Coordinates of N, CA and C in Angstrom, one line a residue:
X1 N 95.9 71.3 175.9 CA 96.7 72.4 175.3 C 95.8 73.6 175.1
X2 N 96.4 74.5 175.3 CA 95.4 76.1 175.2 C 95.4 76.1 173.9
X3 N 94.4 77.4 173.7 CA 94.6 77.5 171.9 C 95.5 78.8 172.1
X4 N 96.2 79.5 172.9 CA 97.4 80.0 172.3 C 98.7 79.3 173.1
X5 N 98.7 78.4 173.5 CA 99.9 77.4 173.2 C 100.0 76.3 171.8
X6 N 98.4 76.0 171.1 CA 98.7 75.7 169.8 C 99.0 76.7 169.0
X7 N 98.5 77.8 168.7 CA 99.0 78.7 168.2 C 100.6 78.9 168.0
X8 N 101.0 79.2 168.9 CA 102.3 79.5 169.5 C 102.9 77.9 168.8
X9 N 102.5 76.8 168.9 CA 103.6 75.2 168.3 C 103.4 75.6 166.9
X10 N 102.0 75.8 166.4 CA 102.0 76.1 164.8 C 102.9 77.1 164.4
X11 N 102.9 78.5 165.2 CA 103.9 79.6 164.4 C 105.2 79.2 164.4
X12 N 105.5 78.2 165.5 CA 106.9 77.6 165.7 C 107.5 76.8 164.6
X13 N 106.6 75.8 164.2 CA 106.1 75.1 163.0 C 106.2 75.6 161.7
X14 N 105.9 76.8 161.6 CA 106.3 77.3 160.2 C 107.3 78.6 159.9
X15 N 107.1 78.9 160.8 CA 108.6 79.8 161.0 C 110.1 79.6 161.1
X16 N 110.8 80.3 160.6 CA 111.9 80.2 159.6 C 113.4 80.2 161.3
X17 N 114.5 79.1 160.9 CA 115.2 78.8 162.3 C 116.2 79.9 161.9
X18 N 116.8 80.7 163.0 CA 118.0 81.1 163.1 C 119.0 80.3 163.5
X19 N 120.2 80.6 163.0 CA 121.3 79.6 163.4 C 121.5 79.3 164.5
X20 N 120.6 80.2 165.6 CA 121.4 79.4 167.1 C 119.8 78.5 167.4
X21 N 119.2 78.2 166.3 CA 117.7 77.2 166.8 C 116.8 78.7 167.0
X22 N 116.7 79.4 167.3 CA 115.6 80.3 167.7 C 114.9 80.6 166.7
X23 N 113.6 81.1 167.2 CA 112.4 81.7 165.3 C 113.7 82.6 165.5
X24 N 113.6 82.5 163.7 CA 113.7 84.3 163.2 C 112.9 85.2 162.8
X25 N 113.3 86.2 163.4 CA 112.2 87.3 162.8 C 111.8 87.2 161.6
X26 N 110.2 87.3 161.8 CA 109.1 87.2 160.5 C 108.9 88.4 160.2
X27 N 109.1 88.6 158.7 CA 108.5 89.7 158.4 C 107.9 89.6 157.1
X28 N 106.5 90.4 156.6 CA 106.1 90.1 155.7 C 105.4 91.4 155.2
X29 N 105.3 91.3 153.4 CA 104.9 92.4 153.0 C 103.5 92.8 152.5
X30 N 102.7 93.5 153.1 CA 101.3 93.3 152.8 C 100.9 93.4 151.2
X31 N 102.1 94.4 150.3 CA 101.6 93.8 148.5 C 102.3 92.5 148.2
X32 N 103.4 92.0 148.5 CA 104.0 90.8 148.0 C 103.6 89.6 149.0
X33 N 102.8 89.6 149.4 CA 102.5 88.5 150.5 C 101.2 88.4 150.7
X34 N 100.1 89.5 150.2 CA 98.5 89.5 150.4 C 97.8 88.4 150.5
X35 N 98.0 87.5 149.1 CA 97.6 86.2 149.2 C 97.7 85.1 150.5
X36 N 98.5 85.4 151.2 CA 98.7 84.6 151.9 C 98.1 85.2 153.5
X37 N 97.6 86.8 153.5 CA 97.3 87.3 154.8 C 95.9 87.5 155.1
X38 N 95.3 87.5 155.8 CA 93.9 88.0 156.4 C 93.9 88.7 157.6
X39 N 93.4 89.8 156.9 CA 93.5 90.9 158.2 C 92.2 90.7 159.1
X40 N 90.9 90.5 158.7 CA 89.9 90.3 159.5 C 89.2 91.6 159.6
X41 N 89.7 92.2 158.6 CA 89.0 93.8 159.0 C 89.0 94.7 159.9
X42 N 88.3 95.6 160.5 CA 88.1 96.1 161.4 C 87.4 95.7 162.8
X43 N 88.1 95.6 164.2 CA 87.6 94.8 164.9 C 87.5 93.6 164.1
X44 N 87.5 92.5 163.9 CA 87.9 91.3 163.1 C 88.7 90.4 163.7
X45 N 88.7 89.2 163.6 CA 89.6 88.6 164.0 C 90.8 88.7 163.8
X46 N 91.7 87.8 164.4 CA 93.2 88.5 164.4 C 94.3 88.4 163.2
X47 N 95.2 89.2 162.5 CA 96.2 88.9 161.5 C 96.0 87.6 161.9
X48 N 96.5 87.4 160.3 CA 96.9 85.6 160.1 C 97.3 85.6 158.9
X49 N 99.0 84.7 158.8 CA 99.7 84.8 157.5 C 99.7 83.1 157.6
X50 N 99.2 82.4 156.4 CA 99.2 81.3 156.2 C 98.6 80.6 156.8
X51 N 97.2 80.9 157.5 CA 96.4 80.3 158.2 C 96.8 80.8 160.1
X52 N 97.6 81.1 160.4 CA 98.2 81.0 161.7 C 98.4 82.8 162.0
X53 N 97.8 82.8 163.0 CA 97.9 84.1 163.7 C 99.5 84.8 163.8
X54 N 100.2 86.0 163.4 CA 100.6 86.8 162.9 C 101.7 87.2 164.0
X55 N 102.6 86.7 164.2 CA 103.8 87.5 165.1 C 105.2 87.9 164.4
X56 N 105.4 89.2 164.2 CA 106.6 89.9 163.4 C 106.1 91.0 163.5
X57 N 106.8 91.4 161.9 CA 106.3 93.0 161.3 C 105.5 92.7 160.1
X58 N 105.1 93.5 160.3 CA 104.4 93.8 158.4 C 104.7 95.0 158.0
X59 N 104.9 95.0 156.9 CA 105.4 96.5 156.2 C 104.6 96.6 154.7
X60 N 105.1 97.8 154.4 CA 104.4 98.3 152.6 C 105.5 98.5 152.4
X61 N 106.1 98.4 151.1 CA 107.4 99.5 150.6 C 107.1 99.3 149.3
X62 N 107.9 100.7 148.6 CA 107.9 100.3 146.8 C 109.5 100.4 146.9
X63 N 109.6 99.8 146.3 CA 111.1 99.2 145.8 C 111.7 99.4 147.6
X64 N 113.0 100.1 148.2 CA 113.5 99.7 148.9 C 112.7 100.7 150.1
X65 N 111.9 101.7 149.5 CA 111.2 102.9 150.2 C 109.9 102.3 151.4
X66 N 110.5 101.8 152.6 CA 109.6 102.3 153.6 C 108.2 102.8 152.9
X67 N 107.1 102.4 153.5 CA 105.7 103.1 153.4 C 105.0 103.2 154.8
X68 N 105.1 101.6 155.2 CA 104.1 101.3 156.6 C 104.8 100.2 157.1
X69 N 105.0 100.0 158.7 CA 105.5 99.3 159.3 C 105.0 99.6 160.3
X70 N 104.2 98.0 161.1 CA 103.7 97.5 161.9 C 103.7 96.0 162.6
X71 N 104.2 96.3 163.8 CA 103.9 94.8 164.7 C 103.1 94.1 165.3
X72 N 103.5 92.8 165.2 CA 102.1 92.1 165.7 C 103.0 90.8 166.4
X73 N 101.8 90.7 167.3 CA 101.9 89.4 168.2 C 100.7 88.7 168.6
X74 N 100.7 87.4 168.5 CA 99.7 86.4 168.2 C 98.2 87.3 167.0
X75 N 98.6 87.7 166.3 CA 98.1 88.3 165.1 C 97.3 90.0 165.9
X76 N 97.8 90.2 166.8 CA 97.0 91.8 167.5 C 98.4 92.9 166.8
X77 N 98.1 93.5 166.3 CA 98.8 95.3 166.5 C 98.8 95.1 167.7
X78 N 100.9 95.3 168.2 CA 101.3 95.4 169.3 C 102.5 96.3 169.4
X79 N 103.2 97.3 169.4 CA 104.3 97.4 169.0 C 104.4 99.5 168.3
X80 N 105.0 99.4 168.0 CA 105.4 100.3 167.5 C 104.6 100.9 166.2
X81 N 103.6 101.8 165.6 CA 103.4 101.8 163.9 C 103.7 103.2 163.4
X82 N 104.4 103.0 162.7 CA 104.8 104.3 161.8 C 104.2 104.1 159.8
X83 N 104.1 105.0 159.4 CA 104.0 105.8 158.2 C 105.0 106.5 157.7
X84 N 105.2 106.3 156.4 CA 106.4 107.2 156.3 C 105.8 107.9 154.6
X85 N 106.1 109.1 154.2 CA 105.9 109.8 152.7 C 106.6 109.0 152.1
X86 N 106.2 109.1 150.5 CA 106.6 108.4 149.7 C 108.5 108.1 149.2
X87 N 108.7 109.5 149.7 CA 109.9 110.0 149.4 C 111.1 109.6 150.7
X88 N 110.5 109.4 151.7 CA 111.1 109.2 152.7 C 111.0 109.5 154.0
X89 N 110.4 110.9 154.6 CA 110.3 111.5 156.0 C 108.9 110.7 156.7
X90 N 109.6 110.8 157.7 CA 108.3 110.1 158.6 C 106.8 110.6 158.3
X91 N 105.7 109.9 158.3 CA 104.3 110.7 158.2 C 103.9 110.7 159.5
X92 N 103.7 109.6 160.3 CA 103.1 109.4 161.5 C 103.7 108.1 162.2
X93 N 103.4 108.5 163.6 CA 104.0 107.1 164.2 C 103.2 107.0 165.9
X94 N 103.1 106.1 166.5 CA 102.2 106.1 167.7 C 102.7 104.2 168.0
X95 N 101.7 104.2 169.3 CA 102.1 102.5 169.7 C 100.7 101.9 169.9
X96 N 100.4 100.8 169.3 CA 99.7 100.0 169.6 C 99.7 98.7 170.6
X97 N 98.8 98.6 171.5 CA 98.6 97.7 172.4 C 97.9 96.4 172.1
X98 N 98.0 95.2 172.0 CA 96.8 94.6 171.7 C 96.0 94.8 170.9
X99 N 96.4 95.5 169.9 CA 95.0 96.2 168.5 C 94.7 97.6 169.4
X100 N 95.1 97.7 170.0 CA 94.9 99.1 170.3 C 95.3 100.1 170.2
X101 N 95.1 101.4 170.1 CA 96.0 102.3 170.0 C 96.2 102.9 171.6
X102 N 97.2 103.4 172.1 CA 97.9 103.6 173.5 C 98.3 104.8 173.7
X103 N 98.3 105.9 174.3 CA 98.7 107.4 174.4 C 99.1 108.0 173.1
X104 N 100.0 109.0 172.5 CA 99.9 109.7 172.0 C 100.7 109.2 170.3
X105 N 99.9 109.7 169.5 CA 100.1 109.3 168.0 C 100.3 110.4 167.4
X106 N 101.5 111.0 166.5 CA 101.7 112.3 166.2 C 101.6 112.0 164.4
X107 N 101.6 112.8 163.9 CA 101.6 113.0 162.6 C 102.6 114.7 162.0
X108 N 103.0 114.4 161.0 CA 103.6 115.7 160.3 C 103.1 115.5 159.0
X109 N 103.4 117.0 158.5 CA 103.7 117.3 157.6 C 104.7 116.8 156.8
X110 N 104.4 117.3 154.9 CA 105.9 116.5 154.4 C 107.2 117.4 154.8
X111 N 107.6 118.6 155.4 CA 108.3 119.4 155.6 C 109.0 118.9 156.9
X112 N 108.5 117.7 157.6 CA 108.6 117.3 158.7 C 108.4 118.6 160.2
X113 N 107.3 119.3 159.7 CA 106.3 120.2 161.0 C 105.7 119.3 161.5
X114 N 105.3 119.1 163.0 CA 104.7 118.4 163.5 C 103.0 118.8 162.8
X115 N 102.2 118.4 162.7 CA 101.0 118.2 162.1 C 99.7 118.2 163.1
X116 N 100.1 117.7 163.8 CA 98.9 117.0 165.2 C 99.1 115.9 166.0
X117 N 98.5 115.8 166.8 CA 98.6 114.8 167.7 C 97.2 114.3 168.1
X118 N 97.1 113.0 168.8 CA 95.9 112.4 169.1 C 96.2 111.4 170.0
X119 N 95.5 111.5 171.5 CA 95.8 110.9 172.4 C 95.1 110.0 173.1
X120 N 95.3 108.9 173.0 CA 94.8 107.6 173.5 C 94.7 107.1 174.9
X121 N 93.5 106.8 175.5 CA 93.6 105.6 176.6 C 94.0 105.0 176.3
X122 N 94.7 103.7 177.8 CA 94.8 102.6 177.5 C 93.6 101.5 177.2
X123 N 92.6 101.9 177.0 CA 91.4 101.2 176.3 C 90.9 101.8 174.8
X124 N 92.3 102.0 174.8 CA 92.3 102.8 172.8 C 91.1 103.9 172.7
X125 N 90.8 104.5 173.7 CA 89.8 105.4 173.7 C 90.2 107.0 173.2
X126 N 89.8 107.7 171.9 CA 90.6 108.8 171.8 C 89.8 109.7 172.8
X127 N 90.9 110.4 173.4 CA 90.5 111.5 175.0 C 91.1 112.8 174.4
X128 N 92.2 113.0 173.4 CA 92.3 114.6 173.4 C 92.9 114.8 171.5
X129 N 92.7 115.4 171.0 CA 93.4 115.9 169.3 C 94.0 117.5 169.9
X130 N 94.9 117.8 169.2 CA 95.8 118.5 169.1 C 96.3 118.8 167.7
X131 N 96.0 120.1 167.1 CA 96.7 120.6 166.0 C 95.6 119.9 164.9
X132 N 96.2 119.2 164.0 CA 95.6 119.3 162.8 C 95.7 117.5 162.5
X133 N 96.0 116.6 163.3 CA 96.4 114.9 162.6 C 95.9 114.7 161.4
X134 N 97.3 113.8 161.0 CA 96.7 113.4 159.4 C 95.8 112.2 159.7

């Protein structure tokens, strides 16, 4: 067995069934769930909620308010990441590859003015800034 075919039986293993048998989407909150996550830092090894490498979303929110939302697969940033103000308007959003960041990541203002931009290789290499990123 590979170790991400065990991986993959374990997440299966503790992950929650939808009614037609399939996982259901995992999602988990990095303040009401911390105990149970390891991020591995920077460059670090990969998300892991309960011991087991990381496939869903993770989010921040205060009460029902959006903060941060982020995807992962076999515990890498893969997917989509956005930022949002406290109040509600988007802050920033871009896509991550593998833990990587992937062409272009924009940021605003709270007025929702575009703010900057910052543009990525596909080897998460930043190649160009634009404007002012938060």
């Amino acid at each position: 067995m590979t170790r991400r075919e065990h991986d993959q039986e374990a997440r299966e293993a503790q992950s929650p069934q939808a009614s037609d048998g399939a996982p259901a989407h995992l999602r988990i909150d990095w303040k009401l769930d911390r105990d149970d996550i390891d991020d591995g830092g920077i460059d670090g090894p990969p998300l892991t909620y309960k011991g087991v490498p990381f496939t869903g979303e993770v989010v921040e929110a205060i009460g029902d308010q959006l903060l941060y939302q982020d995807f992962y697969v076999d515990g890498y940033a893969h997917g989509p990441t956005r930022s949002f103000w406290a109040d509600g308007p988007l802050m920033s959003e871009g896509l991550m590859i593998w833990g990587r960041c992937n062409g272009v990541f924009r940021s605003w203002n709270h007025e929702g003015t575009l703010a900057g931009e910052q543009v990525f290789d596909a080897e998460g290499d930043l190649i160009e800034v634009r404007g002012k990123p938060r």
